[in-house]
Amino acid sequence: MALHLHEAWMLLFVLPALVTPAAINHEDYPADEGDQSSSNDNLIFDDYRGKGCVDDSGFVYKLGERFFPGHSNCPCVCTEDGPVCDQPECPKIHPKCTKVEHNGCCPECKEVKNFCEYHGKNYKILEEFKPSPCEWCRCEPSNEVHCVVADCAVPECVNPVYEPEQCCPVCKNGPNCFAGTTIIPAGIEVKVDDCNICHCHNGDWWKPAQCSKRECQGKQAL
């Protein structure tokens, strides 16, 4: 009886050694990562031609659906012949644009130069300035400078002078006119010699003075 028990214990130790690797069913164990990757290489992707459209990232769009393929900013419509994309006539970018964005189908100017350049100097939008005593200028929103040159009135004297920082000449001594070679003030009668009394034309200062002869002092002395 003891002998039979000893033989039974020996069989328990020998049986595991008799099991060969071929006897193991691989279907009972999941494949490792290497086997999975090799099996994925043999996958067959669906053919979407005539059924839909695929963008650069692999996303599938249905027929009639609008989408933006790849890096295009213009929308496309998926058709049986493939994507049909809009090709709009984009407006021209302002030549003074300093910031352009391409987020939409057409490039868009986001910032235009906000100053004017005139004779080497920069001026702010709507800024007014005088580049010379006779000019008045303004920086327009269009970044262009519009100037007006002063239109000086005819001076009311025959001896006007130009003062610093003034465009038009001024009559420092008031209106006057010529009586011969003598300058006389306007508004009064002036005796220019022993026989003539003159006065300036009212408002016509550039005209010679009007003179009238009176009885000469020399004759009175005789």
Coordinates of C-alpha atoms in Angstrom, one line a residue:
M1 CA 0.0 0.0 0.0
A2 CA 2.8 2.4 0.7
L3 CA 4.3 1.6 -2.6
H4 CA 1.2 2.7 -4.5
L5 CA 1.2 6.0 -2.7
H6 CA 4.8 6.7 -3.7
E7 CA 4.1 6.0 -7.4
A8 CA 1.1 8.4 -7.3
W9 CA 3.3 11.3 -6.0
M10 CA 5.9 10.6 -8.7
L11 CA 3.2 11.0 -11.4
L12 CA 2.2 14.5 -10.0
F13 CA 5.8 15.7 -10.5
V14 CA 6.3 14.1 -14.0
L15 CA 3.0 15.3 -15.7
P16 CA 3.9 19.0 -15.9
A17 CA 7.1 18.2 -17.6
L18 CA 5.3 16.3 -20.3
V19 CA 3.2 19.3 -21.4
T20 CA 5.0 20.8 -24.4
P21 CA 4.7 24.5 -25.7
A22 CA 2.9 23.2 -28.7
A23 CA 0.1 22.0 -26.5
I24 CA -0.7 25.5 -25.4
N25 CA -3.5 27.1 -27.3
H26 CA -2.5 30.7 -28.2
E27 CA -6.0 31.7 -28.7
D28 CA -6.4 31.5 -24.9
Y29 CA -3.9 34.4 -24.4
P30 CA -4.0 38.0 -25.8
A31 CA -1.4 38.9 -28.4
D32 CA 1.4 41.2 -27.2
E33 CA 1.9 44.7 -28.6
G34 CA 4.2 43.6 -31.4
D35 CA 1.7 41.1 -32.7
Q36 CA -1.1 43.8 -32.5
S37 CA 0.9 46.4 -34.4
S38 CA 1.7 43.9 -37.2
S39 CA -1.9 42.9 -37.5
N40 CA -3.0 46.6 -37.8
D41 CA -0.7 47.1 -40.8
N42 CA -3.0 44.9 -42.8
L43 CA -6.2 47.0 -42.1
I44 CA -8.1 48.0 -45.2
F45 CA -9.6 51.6 -45.0
D46 CA -12.9 52.3 -46.6
D47 CA -13.1 54.0 -50.0
Y48 CA -15.1 57.3 -49.6
R49 CA -14.9 58.3 -53.3
G50 CA -18.4 59.2 -54.4
K51 CA -19.6 58.9 -50.9
G52 CA -18.0 61.7 -49.0
C53 CA -14.9 63.9 -48.7
V54 CA -11.8 63.6 -46.4
D55 CA -9.8 66.5 -45.1
D56 CA -6.1 66.5 -44.3
S57 CA -6.7 65.3 -40.8
G58 CA -8.7 62.3 -42.1
F59 CA -12.1 63.6 -41.0
V60 CA -14.9 62.4 -43.4
Y61 CA -17.7 64.8 -44.5
K62 CA -21.0 63.8 -46.1
L63 CA -22.1 64.8 -49.6
G64 CA -23.5 68.3 -49.5
E65 CA -21.7 69.2 -46.3
R66 CA -19.6 72.4 -46.1
F67 CA -16.2 72.2 -44.5
F68 CA -12.7 73.8 -44.6
P69 CA -10.1 71.4 -46.0
G70 CA -6.5 71.6 -44.8
H71 CA -5.2 75.1 -44.3
S72 CA -7.7 76.7 -46.6
N73 CA -9.8 79.5 -45.1
C74 CA -12.4 79.3 -47.9
P75 CA -15.3 76.9 -47.4
C76 CA -15.9 73.9 -49.6
V77 CA -18.9 71.8 -50.4
C78 CA -18.5 68.0 -50.6
T79 CA -19.7 66.6 -53.9
E80 CA -19.5 63.3 -55.7
D81 CA -16.6 64.7 -57.7
G82 CA -14.8 65.9 -54.6
P83 CA -14.6 69.2 -52.7
V84 CA -15.8 72.3 -54.6
C85 CA -14.3 75.4 -52.9
D86 CA -15.3 79.0 -53.0
Q87 CA -12.8 81.3 -54.8
P88 CA -14.1 84.8 -54.0
E89 CA -12.7 88.1 -55.4
C90 CA -11.1 89.5 -52.2
P91 CA -10.9 93.3 -51.8
K92 CA -7.5 94.9 -52.0
I93 CA -5.6 95.5 -48.9
H94 CA -5.0 99.2 -48.1
P95 CA -1.4 100.0 -49.1
K96 CA -0.9 101.6 -45.6
C97 CA -2.2 98.6 -43.7
T98 CA 0.3 97.5 -41.0
K99 CA -1.6 94.4 -39.7
V100 CA -3.3 91.8 -41.9
E101 CA -5.2 88.7 -40.6
H102 CA -5.9 85.6 -42.6
N103 CA -8.6 84.0 -40.4
G104 CA -11.3 84.3 -43.0
C105 CA -11.6 83.4 -46.6
C106 CA -10.2 86.7 -47.6
P107 CA -7.3 88.5 -45.9
E108 CA -8.5 91.4 -43.7
C109 CA -6.7 94.6 -42.7
K110 CA -6.9 95.0 -38.9
E111 CA -4.7 98.1 -38.5
V112 CA -3.9 101.0 -40.8
K113 CA -1.1 103.4 -40.2
N114 CA -2.6 106.0 -37.8
F115 CA -0.4 108.9 -38.7
C116 CA 0.4 111.2 -41.6
E117 CA 3.9 111.9 -42.9
Y118 CA 4.5 115.4 -44.3
H119 CA 7.9 116.8 -45.2
G120 CA 9.7 114.2 -43.1
K121 CA 7.5 114.7 -40.0
N122 CA 4.7 112.5 -38.6
Y123 CA 1.4 113.9 -37.4
K124 CA -1.5 112.2 -35.6
I125 CA -4.9 111.7 -37.3
L126 CA -7.0 114.9 -37.2
E127 CA -3.9 116.9 -36.0
E128 CA -3.7 120.4 -37.3
F129 CA -0.4 122.1 -38.0
K130 CA 1.2 125.0 -39.9
P131 CA 4.3 123.9 -41.8
S132 CA 4.8 127.6 -42.9
P133 CA 3.2 130.9 -41.9
C134 CA 0.9 130.8 -45.0
E135 CA -0.2 127.1 -44.7
W136 CA -2.8 125.5 -42.6
C137 CA -2.8 121.7 -42.8
R138 CA -4.6 118.7 -41.2
C139 CA -3.8 115.0 -41.0
E140 CA -6.9 113.3 -42.4
P141 CA -8.2 109.8 -41.4
S142 CA -7.1 108.6 -44.9
N143 CA -3.5 109.2 -43.8
E144 CA -3.3 112.1 -46.3
V145 CA -2.4 115.7 -45.5
H146 CA -4.7 118.4 -46.8
C147 CA -3.4 122.0 -46.7
V148 CA -4.9 125.4 -47.4
V149 CA -2.7 128.3 -48.4
A150 CA -3.7 131.6 -46.9
D151 CA -5.3 134.1 -49.4
C152 CA -4.0 137.5 -48.2
A153 CA -6.3 140.5 -48.7
V154 CA -4.9 143.6 -50.5
P155 CA -3.2 145.7 -47.8
E156 CA -4.8 149.0 -46.9
C157 CA -1.4 150.8 -47.1
V158 CA 1.4 151.4 -49.6
N159 CA 4.1 150.4 -47.1
P160 CA 3.1 147.0 -45.6
V161 CA 5.6 145.0 -43.6
Y162 CA 6.0 141.3 -42.9
E163 CA 6.1 140.3 -39.3
P164 CA 7.7 137.0 -38.1
E165 CA 5.3 134.0 -38.0
Q166 CA 2.7 136.0 -40.0
C167 CA 1.7 135.0 -43.5
C168 CA 0.1 138.2 -44.7
P169 CA 1.7 141.7 -44.6
V170 CA 0.3 144.2 -42.1
C171 CA 0.0 148.0 -42.1
K172 CA 1.8 148.9 -38.9
N173 CA 0.9 152.6 -39.2
G174 CA -2.7 152.1 -40.5
P175 CA -4.1 152.8 -43.9
N176 CA -2.4 155.3 -46.1
C177 CA -1.7 156.2 -49.7
F178 CA 0.6 158.2 -51.9
A179 CA 0.2 161.8 -52.6
G180 CA 2.9 162.2 -55.2
T181 CA 5.9 160.7 -53.5
T182 CA 4.6 161.5 -50.0
I183 CA 2.8 158.9 -47.9
I184 CA -0.2 160.4 -46.2
P185 CA -2.6 158.7 -43.7
A186 CA -6.1 157.9 -44.7
G187 CA -9.2 159.5 -43.2
I188 CA -7.9 163.1 -43.0
E189 CA -6.9 165.9 -45.4
V190 CA -3.3 166.6 -45.6
K191 CA -1.6 169.8 -46.9
V192 CA 1.2 168.4 -48.9
D193 CA 2.6 171.7 -50.1
D194 CA 1.7 175.4 -50.1
C195 CA -1.0 174.9 -52.7
N196 CA -2.4 171.3 -52.5
I197 CA -4.5 169.5 -49.9
C198 CA -4.9 165.8 -50.5
H199 CA -6.8 162.9 -49.0
C200 CA -6.8 159.1 -49.7
H201 CA -9.6 157.3 -51.6
N202 CA -11.9 155.6 -49.1
G203 CA -11.1 151.8 -49.4
D204 CA -8.9 152.2 -52.5
W205 CA -5.6 152.7 -50.7
W206 CA -3.5 151.6 -53.7
K207 CA -4.8 154.6 -55.8
P208 CA -3.0 157.9 -55.7
A209 CA -4.5 160.5 -53.3
Q210 CA -7.1 163.0 -54.5
C211 CA -5.7 166.5 -54.2
S212 CA -7.3 170.0 -54.6
K213 CA -5.5 173.2 -55.0
R214 CA -6.1 176.0 -52.6
E215 CA -4.9 179.6 -52.6
C216 CA -1.1 179.4 -52.3
Q217 CA 0.5 181.0 -49.3
G218 CA 3.1 182.5 -51.5
K219 CA 0.4 184.6 -53.4
Q220 CA -1.0 185.7 -50.1
A221 CA 2.4 187.0 -49.0
L222 CA 2.5 189.2 -52.2

